[in-house]
mmCIF file with all atom_site columns, C-alpha atoms in Angstrom:
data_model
loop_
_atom_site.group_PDB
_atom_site.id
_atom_site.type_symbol
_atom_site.label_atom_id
_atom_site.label_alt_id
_atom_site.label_comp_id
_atom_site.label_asym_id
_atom_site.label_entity_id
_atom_site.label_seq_id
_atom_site.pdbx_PDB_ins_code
_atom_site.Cartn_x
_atom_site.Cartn_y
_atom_site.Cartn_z
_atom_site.occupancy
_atom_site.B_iso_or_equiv
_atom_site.pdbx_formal_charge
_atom_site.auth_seq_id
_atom_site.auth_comp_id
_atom_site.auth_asym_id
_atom_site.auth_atom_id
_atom_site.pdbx_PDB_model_num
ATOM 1   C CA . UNK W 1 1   ? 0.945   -26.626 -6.793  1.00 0.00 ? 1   UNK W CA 1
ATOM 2   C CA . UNK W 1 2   ? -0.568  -26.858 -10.747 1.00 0.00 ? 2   UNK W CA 1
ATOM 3   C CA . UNK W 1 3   ? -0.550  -24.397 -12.790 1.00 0.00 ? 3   UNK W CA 1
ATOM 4   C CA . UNK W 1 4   ? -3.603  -22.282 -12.875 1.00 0.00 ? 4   UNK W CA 1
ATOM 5   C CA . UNK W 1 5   ? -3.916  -21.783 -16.645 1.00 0.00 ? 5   UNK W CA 1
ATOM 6   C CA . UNK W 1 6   ? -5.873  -22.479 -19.808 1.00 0.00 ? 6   UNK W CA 1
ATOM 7   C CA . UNK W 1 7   ? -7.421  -19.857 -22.289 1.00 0.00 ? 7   UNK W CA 1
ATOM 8   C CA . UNK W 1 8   ? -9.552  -22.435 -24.002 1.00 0.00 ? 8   UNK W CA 1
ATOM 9   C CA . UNK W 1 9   ? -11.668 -24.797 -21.404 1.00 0.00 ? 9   UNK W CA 1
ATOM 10  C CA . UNK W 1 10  ? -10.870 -23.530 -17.503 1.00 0.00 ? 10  UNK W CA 1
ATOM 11  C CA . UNK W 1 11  ? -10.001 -26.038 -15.119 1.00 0.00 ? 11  UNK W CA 1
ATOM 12  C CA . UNK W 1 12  ? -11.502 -26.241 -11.682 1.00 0.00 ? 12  UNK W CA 1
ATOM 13  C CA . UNK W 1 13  ? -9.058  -26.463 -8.667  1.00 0.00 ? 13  UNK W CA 1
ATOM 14  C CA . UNK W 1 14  ? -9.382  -27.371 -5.084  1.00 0.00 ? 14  UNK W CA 1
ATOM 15  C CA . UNK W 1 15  ? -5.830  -26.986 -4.430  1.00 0.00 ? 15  UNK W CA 1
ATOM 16  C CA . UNK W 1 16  ? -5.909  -28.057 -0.453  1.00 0.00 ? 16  UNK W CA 1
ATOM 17  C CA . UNK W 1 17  ? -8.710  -30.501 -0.112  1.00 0.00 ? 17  UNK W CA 1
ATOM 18  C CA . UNK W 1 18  ? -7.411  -32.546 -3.584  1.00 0.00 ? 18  UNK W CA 1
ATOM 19  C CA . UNK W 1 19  ? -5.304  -35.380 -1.392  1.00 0.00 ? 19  UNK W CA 1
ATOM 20  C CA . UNK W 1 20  ? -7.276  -37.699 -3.239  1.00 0.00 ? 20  UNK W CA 1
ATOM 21  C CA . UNK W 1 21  ? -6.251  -41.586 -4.636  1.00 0.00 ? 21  UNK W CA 1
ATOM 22  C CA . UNK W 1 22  ? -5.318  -41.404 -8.630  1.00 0.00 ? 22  UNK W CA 1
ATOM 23  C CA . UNK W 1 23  ? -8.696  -43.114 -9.218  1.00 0.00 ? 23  UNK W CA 1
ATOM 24  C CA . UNK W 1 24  ? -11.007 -40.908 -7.532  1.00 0.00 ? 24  UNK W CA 1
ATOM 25  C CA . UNK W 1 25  ? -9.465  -38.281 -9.040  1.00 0.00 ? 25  UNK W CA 1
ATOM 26  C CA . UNK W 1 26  ? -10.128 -40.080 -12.442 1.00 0.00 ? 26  UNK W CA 1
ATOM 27  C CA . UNK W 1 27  ? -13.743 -41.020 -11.573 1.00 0.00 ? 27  UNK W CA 1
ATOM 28  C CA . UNK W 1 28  ? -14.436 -37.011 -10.887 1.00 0.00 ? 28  UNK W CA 1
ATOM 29  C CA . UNK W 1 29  ? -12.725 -35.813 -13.522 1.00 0.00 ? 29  UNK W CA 1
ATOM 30  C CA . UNK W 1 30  ? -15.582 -35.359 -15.853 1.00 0.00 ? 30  UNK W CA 1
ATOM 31  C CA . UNK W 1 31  ? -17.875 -33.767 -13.375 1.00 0.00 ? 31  UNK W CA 1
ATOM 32  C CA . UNK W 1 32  ? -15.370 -31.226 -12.292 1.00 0.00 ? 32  UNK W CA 1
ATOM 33  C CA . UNK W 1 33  ? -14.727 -30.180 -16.466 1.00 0.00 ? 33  UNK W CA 1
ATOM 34  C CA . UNK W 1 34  ? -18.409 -29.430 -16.521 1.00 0.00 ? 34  UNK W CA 1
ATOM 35  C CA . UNK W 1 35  ? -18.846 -27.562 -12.970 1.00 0.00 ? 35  UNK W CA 1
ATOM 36  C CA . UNK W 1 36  ? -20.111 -23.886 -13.954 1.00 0.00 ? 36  UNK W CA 1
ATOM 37  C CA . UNK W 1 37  ? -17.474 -21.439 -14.308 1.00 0.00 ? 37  UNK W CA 1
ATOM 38  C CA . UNK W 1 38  ? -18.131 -17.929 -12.705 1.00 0.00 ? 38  UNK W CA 1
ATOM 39  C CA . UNK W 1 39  ? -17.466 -14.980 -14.471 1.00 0.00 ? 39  UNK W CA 1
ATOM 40  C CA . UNK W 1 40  ? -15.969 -12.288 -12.052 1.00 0.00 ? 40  UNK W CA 1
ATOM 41  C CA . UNK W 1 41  ? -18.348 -8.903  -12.325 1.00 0.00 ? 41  UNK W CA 1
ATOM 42  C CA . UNK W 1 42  ? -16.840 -6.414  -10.667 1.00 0.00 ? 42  UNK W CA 1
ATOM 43  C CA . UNK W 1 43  ? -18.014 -2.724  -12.060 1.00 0.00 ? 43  UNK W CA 1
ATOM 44  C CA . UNK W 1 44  ? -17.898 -2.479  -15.677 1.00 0.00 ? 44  UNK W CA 1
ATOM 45  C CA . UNK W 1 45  ? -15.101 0.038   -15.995 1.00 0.00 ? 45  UNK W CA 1
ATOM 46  C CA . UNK W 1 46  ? -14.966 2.858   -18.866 1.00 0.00 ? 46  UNK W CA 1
ATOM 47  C CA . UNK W 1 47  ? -15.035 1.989   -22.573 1.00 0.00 ? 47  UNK W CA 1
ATOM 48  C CA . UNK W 1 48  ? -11.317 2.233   -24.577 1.00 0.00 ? 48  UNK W CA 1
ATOM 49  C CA . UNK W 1 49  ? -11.883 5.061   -25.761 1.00 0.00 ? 49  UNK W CA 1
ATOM 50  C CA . UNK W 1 50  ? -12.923 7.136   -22.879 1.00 0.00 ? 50  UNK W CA 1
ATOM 51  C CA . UNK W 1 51  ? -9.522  5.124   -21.253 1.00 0.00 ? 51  UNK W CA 1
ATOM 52  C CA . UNK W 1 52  ? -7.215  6.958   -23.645 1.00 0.00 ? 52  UNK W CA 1
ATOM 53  C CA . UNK W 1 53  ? -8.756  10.036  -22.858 1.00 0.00 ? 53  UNK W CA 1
ATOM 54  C CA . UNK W 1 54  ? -8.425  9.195   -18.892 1.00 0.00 ? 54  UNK W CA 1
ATOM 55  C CA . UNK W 1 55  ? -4.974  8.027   -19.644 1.00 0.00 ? 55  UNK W CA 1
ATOM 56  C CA . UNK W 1 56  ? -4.027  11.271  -21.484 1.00 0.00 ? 56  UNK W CA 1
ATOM 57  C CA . UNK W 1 57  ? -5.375  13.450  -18.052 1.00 0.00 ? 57  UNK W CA 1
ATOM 58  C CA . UNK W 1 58  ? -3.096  11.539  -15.740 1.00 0.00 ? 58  UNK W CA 1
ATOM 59  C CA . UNK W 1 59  ? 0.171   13.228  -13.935 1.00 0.00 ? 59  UNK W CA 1
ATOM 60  C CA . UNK W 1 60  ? 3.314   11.664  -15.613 1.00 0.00 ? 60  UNK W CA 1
ATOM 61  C CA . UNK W 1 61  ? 6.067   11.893  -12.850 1.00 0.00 ? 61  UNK W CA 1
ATOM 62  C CA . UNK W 1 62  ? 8.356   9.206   -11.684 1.00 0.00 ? 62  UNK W CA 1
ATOM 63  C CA . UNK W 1 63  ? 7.230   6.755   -8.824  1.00 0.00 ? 63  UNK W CA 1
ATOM 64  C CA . UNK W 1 64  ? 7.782   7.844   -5.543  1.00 0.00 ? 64  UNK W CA 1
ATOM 65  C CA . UNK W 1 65  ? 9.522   5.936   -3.049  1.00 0.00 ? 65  UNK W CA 1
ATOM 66  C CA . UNK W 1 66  ? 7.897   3.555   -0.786  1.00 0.00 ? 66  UNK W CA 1
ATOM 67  C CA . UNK W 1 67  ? 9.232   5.266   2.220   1.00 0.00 ? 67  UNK W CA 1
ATOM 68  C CA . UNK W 1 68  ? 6.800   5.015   5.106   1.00 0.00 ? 68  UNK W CA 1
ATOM 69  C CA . UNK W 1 69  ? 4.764   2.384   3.577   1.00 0.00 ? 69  UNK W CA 1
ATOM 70  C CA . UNK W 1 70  ? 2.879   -0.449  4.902   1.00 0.00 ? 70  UNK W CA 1
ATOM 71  C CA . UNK W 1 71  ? -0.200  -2.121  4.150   1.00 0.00 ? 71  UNK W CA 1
ATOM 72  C CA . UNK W 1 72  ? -1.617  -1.369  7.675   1.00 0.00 ? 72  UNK W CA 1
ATOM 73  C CA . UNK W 1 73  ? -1.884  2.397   6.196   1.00 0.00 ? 73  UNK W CA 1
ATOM 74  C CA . UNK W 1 74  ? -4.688  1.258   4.007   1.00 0.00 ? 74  UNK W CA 1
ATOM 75  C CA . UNK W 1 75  ? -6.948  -0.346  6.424   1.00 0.00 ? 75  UNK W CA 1
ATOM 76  C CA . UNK W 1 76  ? -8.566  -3.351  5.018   1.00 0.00 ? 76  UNK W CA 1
ATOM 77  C CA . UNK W 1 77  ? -10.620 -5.459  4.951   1.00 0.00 ? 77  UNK W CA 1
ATOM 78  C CA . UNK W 1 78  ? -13.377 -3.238  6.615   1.00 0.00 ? 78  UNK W CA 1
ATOM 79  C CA . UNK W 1 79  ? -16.944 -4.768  7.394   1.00 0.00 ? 79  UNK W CA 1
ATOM 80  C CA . UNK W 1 80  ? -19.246 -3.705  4.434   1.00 0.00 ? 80  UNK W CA 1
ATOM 81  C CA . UNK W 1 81  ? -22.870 -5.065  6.161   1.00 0.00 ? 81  UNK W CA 1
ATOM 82  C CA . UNK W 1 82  ? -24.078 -7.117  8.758   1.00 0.00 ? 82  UNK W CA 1
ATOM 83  C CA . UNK W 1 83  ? -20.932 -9.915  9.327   1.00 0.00 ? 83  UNK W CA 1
ATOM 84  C CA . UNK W 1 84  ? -19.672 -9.274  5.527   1.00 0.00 ? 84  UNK W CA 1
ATOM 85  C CA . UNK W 1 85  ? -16.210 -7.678  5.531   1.00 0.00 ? 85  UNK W CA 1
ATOM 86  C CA . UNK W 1 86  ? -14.856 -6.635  1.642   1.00 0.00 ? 86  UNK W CA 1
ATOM 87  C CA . UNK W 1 87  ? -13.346 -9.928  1.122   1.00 0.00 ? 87  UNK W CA 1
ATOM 88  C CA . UNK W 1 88  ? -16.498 -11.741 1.113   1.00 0.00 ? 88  UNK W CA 1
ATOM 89  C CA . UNK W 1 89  ? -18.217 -9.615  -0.311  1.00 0.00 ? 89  UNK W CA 1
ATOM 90  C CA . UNK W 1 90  ? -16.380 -10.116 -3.498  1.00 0.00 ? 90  UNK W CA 1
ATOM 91  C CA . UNK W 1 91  ? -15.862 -13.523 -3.187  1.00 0.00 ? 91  UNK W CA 1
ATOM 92  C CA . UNK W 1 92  ? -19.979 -13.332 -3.105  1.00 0.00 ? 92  UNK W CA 1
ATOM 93  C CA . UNK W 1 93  ? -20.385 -11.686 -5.663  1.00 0.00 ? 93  UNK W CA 1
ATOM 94  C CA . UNK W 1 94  ? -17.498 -12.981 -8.346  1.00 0.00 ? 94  UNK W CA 1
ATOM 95  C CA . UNK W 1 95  ? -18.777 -16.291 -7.527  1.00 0.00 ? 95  UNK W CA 1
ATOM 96  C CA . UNK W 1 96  ? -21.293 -18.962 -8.948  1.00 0.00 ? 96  UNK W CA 1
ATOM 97  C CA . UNK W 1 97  ? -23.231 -20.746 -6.416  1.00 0.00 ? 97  UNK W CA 1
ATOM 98  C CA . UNK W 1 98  ? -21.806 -18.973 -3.276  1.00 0.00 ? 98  UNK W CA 1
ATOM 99  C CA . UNK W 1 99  ? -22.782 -20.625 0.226   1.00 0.00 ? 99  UNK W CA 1
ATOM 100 C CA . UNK W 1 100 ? -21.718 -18.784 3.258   1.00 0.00 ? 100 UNK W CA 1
ATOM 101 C CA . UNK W 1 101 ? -22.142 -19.679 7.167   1.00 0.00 ? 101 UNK W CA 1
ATOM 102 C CA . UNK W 1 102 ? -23.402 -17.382 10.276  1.00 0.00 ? 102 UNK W CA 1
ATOM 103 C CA . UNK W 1 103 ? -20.208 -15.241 9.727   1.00 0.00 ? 103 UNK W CA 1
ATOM 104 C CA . UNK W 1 104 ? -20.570 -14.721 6.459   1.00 0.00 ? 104 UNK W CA 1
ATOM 105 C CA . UNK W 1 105 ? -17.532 -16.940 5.016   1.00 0.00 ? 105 UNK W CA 1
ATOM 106 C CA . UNK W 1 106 ? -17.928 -18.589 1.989   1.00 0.00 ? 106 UNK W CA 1
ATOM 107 C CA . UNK W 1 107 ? -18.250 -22.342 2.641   1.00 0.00 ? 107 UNK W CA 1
ATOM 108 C CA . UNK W 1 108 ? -19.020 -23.471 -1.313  1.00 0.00 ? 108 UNK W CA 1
ATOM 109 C CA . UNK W 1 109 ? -19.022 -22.361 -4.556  1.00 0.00 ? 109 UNK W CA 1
ATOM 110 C CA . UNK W 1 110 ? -17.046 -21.893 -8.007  1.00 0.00 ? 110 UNK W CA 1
ATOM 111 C CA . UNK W 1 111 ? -14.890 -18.824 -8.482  1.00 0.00 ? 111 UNK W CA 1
ATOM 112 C CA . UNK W 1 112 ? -13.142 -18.298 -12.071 1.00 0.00 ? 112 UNK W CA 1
ATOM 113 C CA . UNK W 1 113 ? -9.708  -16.103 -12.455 1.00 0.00 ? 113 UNK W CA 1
ATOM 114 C CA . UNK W 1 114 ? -10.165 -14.063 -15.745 1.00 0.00 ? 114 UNK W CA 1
ATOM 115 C CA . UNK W 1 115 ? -6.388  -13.124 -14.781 1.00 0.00 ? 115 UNK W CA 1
ATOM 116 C CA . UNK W 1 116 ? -5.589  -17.028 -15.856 1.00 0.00 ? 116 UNK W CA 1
ATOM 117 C CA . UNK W 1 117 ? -8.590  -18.892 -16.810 1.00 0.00 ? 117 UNK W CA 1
ATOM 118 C CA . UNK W 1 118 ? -8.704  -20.869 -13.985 1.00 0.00 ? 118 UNK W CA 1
ATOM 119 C CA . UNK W 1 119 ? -11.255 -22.095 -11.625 1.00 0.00 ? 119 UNK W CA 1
ATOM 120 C CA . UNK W 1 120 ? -11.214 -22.639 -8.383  1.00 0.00 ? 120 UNK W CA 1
ATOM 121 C CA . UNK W 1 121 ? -13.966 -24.072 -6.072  1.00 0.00 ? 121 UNK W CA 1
ATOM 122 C CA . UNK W 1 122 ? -11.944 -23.529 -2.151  1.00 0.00 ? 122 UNK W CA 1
ATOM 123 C CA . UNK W 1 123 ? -12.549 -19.736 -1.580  1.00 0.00 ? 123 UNK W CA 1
ATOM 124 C CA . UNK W 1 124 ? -8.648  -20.554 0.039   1.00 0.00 ? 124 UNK W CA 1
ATOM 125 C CA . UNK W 1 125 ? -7.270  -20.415 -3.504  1.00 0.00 ? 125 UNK W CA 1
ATOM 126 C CA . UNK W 1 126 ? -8.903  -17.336 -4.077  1.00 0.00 ? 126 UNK W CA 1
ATOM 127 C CA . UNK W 1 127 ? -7.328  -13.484 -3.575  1.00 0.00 ? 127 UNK W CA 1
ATOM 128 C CA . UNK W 1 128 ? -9.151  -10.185 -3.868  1.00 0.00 ? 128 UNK W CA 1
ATOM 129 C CA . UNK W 1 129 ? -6.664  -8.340  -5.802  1.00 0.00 ? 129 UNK W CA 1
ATOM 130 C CA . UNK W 1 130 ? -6.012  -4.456  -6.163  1.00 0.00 ? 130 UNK W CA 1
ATOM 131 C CA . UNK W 1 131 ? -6.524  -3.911  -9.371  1.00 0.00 ? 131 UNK W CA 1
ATOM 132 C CA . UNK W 1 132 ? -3.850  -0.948  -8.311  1.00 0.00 ? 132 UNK W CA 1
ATOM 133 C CA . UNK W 1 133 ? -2.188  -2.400  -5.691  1.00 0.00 ? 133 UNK W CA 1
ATOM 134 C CA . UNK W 1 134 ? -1.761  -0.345  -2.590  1.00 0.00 ? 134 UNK W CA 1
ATOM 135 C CA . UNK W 1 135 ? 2.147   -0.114  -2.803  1.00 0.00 ? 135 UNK W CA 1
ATOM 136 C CA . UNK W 1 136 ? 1.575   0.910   -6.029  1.00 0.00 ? 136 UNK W CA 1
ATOM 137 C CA . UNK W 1 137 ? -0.556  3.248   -5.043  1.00 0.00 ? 137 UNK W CA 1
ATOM 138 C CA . UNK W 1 138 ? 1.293   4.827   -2.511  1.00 0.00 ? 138 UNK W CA 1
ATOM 139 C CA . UNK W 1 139 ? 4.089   5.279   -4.902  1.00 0.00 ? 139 UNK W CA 1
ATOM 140 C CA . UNK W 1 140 ? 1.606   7.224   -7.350  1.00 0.00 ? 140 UNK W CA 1
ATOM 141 C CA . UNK W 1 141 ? 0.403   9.666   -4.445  1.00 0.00 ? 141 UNK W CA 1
ATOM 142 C CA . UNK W 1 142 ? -1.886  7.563   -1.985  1.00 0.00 ? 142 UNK W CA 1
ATOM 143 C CA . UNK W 1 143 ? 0.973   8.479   0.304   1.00 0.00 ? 143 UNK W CA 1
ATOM 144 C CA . UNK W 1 144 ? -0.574  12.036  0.761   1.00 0.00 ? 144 UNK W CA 1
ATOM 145 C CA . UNK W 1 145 ? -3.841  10.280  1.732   1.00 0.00 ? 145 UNK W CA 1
ATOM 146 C CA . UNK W 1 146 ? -5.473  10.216  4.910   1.00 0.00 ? 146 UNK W CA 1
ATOM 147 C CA . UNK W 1 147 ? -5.941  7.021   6.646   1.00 0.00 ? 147 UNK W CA 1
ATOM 148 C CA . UNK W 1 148 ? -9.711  6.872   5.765   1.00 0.00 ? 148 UNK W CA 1
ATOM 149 C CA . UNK W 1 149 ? -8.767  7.845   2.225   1.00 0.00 ? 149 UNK W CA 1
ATOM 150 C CA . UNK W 1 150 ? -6.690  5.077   2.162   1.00 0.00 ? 150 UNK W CA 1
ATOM 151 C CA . UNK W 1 151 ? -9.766  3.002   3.707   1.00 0.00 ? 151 UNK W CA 1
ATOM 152 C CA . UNK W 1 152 ? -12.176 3.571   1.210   1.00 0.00 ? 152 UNK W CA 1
ATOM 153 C CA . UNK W 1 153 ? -9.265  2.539   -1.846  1.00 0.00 ? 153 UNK W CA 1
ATOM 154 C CA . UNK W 1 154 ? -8.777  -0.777  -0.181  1.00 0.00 ? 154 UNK W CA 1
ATOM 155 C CA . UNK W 1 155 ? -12.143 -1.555  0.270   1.00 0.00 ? 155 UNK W CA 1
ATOM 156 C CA . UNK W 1 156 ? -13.816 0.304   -2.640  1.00 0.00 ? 156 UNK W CA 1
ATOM 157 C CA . UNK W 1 157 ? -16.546 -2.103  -4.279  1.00 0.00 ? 157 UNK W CA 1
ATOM 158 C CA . UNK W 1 158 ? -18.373 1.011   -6.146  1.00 0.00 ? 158 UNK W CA 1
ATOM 159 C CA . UNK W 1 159 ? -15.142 1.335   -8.781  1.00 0.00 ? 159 UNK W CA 1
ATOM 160 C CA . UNK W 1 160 ? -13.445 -1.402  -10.489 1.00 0.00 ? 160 UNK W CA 1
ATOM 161 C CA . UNK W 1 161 ? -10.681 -2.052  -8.309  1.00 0.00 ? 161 UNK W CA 1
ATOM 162 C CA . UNK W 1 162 ? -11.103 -5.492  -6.326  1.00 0.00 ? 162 UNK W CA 1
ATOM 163 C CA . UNK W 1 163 ? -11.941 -8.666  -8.305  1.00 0.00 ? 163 UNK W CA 1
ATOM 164 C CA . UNK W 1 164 ? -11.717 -12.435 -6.888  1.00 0.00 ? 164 UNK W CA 1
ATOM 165 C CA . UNK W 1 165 ? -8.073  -14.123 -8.818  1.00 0.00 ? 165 UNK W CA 1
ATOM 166 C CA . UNK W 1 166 ? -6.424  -17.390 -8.045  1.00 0.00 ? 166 UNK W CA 1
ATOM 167 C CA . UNK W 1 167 ? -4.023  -16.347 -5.518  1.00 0.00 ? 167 UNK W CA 1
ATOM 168 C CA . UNK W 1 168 ? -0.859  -17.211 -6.314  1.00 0.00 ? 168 UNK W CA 1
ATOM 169 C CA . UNK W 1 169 ? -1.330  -15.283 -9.687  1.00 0.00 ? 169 UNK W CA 1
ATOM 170 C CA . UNK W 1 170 ? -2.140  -12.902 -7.305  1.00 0.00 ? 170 UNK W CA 1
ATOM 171 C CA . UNK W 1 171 ? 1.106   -13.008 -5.439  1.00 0.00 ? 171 UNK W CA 1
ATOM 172 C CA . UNK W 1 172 ? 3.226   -13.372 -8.812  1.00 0.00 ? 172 UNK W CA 1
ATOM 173 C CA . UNK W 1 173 ? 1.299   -9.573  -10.056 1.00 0.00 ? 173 UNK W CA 1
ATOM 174 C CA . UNK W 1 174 ? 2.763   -8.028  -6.609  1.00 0.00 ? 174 UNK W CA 1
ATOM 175 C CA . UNK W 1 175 ? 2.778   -4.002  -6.258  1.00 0.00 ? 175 UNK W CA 1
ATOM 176 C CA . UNK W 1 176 ? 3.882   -4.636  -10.261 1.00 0.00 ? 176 UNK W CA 1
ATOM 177 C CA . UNK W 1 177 ? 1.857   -1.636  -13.003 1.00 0.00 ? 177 UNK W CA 1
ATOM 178 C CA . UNK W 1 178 ? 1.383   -3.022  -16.206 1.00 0.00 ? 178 UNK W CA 1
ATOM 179 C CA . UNK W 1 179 ? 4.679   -1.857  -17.366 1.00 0.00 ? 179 UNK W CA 1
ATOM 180 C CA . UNK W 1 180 ? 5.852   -5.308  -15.257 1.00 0.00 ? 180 UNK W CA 1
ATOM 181 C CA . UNK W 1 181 ? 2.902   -7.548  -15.279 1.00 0.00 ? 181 UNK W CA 1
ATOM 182 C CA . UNK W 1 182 ? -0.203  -8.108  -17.201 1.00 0.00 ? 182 UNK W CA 1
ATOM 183 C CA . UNK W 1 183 ? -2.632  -10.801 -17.276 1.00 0.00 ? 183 UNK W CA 1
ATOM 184 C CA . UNK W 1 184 ? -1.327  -13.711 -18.915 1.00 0.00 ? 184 UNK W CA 1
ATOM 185 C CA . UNK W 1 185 ? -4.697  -14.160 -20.831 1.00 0.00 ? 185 UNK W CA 1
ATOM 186 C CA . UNK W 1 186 ? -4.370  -11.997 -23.733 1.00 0.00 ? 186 UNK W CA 1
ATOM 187 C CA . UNK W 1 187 ? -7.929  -11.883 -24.012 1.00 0.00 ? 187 UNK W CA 1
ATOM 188 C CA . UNK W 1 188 ? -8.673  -10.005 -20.739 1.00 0.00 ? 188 UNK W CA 1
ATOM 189 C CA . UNK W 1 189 ? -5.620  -7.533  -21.032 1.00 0.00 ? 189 UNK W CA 1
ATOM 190 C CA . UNK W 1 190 ? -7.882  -4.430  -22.294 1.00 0.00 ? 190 UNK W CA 1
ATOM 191 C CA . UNK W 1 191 ? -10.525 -4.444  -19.664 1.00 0.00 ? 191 UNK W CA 1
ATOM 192 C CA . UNK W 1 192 ? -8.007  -4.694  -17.249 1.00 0.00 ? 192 UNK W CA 1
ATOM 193 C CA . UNK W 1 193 ? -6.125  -1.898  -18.994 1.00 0.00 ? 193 UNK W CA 1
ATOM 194 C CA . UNK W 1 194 ? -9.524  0.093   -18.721 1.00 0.00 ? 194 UNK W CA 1
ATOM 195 C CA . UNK W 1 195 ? -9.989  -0.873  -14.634 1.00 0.00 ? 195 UNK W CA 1
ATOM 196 C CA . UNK W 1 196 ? -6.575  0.081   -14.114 1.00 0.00 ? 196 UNK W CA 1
ATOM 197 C CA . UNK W 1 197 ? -6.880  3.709   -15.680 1.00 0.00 ? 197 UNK W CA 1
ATOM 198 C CA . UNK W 1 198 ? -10.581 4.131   -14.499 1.00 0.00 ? 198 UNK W CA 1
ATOM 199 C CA . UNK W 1 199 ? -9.155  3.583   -10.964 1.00 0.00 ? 199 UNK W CA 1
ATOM 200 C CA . UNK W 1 200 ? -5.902  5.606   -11.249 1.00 0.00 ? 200 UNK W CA 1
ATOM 201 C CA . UNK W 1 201 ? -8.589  8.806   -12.861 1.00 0.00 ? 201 UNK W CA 1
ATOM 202 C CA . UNK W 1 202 ? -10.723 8.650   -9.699  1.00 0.00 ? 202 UNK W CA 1
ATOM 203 C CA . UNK W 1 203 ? -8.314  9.002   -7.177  1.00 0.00 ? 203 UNK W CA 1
ATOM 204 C CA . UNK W 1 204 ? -6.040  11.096  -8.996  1.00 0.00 ? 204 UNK W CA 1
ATOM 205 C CA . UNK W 1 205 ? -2.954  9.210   -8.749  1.00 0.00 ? 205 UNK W CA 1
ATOM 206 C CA . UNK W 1 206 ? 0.043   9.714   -11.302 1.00 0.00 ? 206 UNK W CA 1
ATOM 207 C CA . UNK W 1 207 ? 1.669   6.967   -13.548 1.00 0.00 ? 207 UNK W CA 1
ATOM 208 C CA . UNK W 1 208 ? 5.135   7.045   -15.001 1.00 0.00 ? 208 UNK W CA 1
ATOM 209 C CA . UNK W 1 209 ? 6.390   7.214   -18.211 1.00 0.00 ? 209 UNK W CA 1
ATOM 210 C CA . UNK W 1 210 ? 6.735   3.369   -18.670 1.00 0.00 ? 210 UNK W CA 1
ATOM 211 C CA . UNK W 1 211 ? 3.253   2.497   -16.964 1.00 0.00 ? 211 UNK W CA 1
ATOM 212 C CA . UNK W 1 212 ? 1.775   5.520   -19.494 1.00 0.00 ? 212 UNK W CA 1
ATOM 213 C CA . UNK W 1 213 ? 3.162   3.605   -22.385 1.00 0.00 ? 213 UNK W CA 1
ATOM 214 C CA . UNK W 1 214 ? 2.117   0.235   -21.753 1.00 0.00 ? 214 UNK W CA 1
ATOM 215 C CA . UNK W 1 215 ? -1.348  1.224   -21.177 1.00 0.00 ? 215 UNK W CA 1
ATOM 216 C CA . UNK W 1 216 ? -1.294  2.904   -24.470 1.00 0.00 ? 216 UNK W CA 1
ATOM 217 C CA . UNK W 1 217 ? -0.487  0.258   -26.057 1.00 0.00 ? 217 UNK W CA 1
ATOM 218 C CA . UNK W 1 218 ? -3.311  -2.280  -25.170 1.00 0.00 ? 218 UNK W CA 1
ATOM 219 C CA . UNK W 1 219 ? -5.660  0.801   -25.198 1.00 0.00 ? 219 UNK W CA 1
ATOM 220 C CA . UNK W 1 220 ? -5.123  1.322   -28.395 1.00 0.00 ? 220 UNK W CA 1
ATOM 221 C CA . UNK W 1 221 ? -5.303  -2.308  -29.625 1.00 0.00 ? 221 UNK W CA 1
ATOM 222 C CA . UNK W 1 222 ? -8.944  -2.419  -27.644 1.00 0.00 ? 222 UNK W CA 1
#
């Protein structure tokens, strides 16, 4: 699998349909360098500062246990219109180019990972991430939800919580707060720090001391 960085010019990646001979691969090179790069647009979350002042409203408490907890709890993904469910949705819109067929899969286009710099142009390397993930949430009070509460988190495309990421950057972030993991380009580490407490304001949900600290931190450097 290669690595799914670079700050400076993003690569473009089609991880399971690149079985190709060294000089095809050499003859597309320059054409893939120059393929547009999207620029993933989920809601524009709140400024810095009114993140700090979010941030200071939050319930500090200590995570809860993940007791009773599975993913099946937050029902997703839900059909948002016609034969779109939430995943392709986003993949539509945090892509460049987007093609889709009668079902409303996305059969071409170019989707870029702010989380990395990467680019990918197989919507199969692509995840929808949680900006907070649902364990994560479920540790901070989603566990008191209803199921339909729980719904509309997973699937919610009106606040800054789902945004189109190479995958296994994806995987790597986990149920992890930014205490544990942040976006390994520097660069995109305060809006995420802004999605991340927009998200946690709206529904309420606590953070711990740690995860309070952290977000201060890049907050403040905003």
């Amino acid at each position: 699998m290669p690595a799914a960085t670079g700050t400076r010019t993003p690569r473009v990646y089609a991880r399971r349909t690149a079985v190709l001979a060294a000089a095809a691969a050499l003859a597309a090179g320059a054409a893939l360098i120059t393929a547009p790069a999207a620029a993933a647009a989920p809601p524009t979350p709140v400024d810095a500062a009114t993140a700090r002042t979010y941030l200071g409203r939050l319930t500090v408490q200590a995570e809860g246990s993940l007791t009773g907890y599975s993913r099946a709890k937050f029902p997703h993904w839900i059909t948002q219109s016609g034969t779109c469910n939430t995943r392709e949705v986003v993949l539509k819109r945090d892509g460049v180019n987007v093609t889709t067929d009668s079902s409303c899969a996305a059969t071409r286009g170019s989707w870029y990972s702010p989380y990395d710099g990467a680019t990918w142009t197989a919507a199969s390397d692509v995840d929808i991430d949680h900006i907070v993930p649902l364990a994560e949430a479920w540790r901070s009070g989603a566990n008191n939800w209803t199921t339909p509460q729980r719904q509309g988190f997973a699937n919610d495309l009106t606040r800054p919580q789902l945004i189109a990421v190479t995958d296994n950057v994806n995987q790597a972030k986990g149920d992890k707060d930014p205490a544990k993991w942040l976006p390994s380009q520097t660069s995109y580490r305060c809006t995420y720090a802004r999605m991340w407490v927009d998200v946690k304001h709206y529904y309420k949900l606590t953070v711990d001391s740690a995860e309070k600290s952290a977000l201060q931190g890049i907050l403040n450097d905003c």
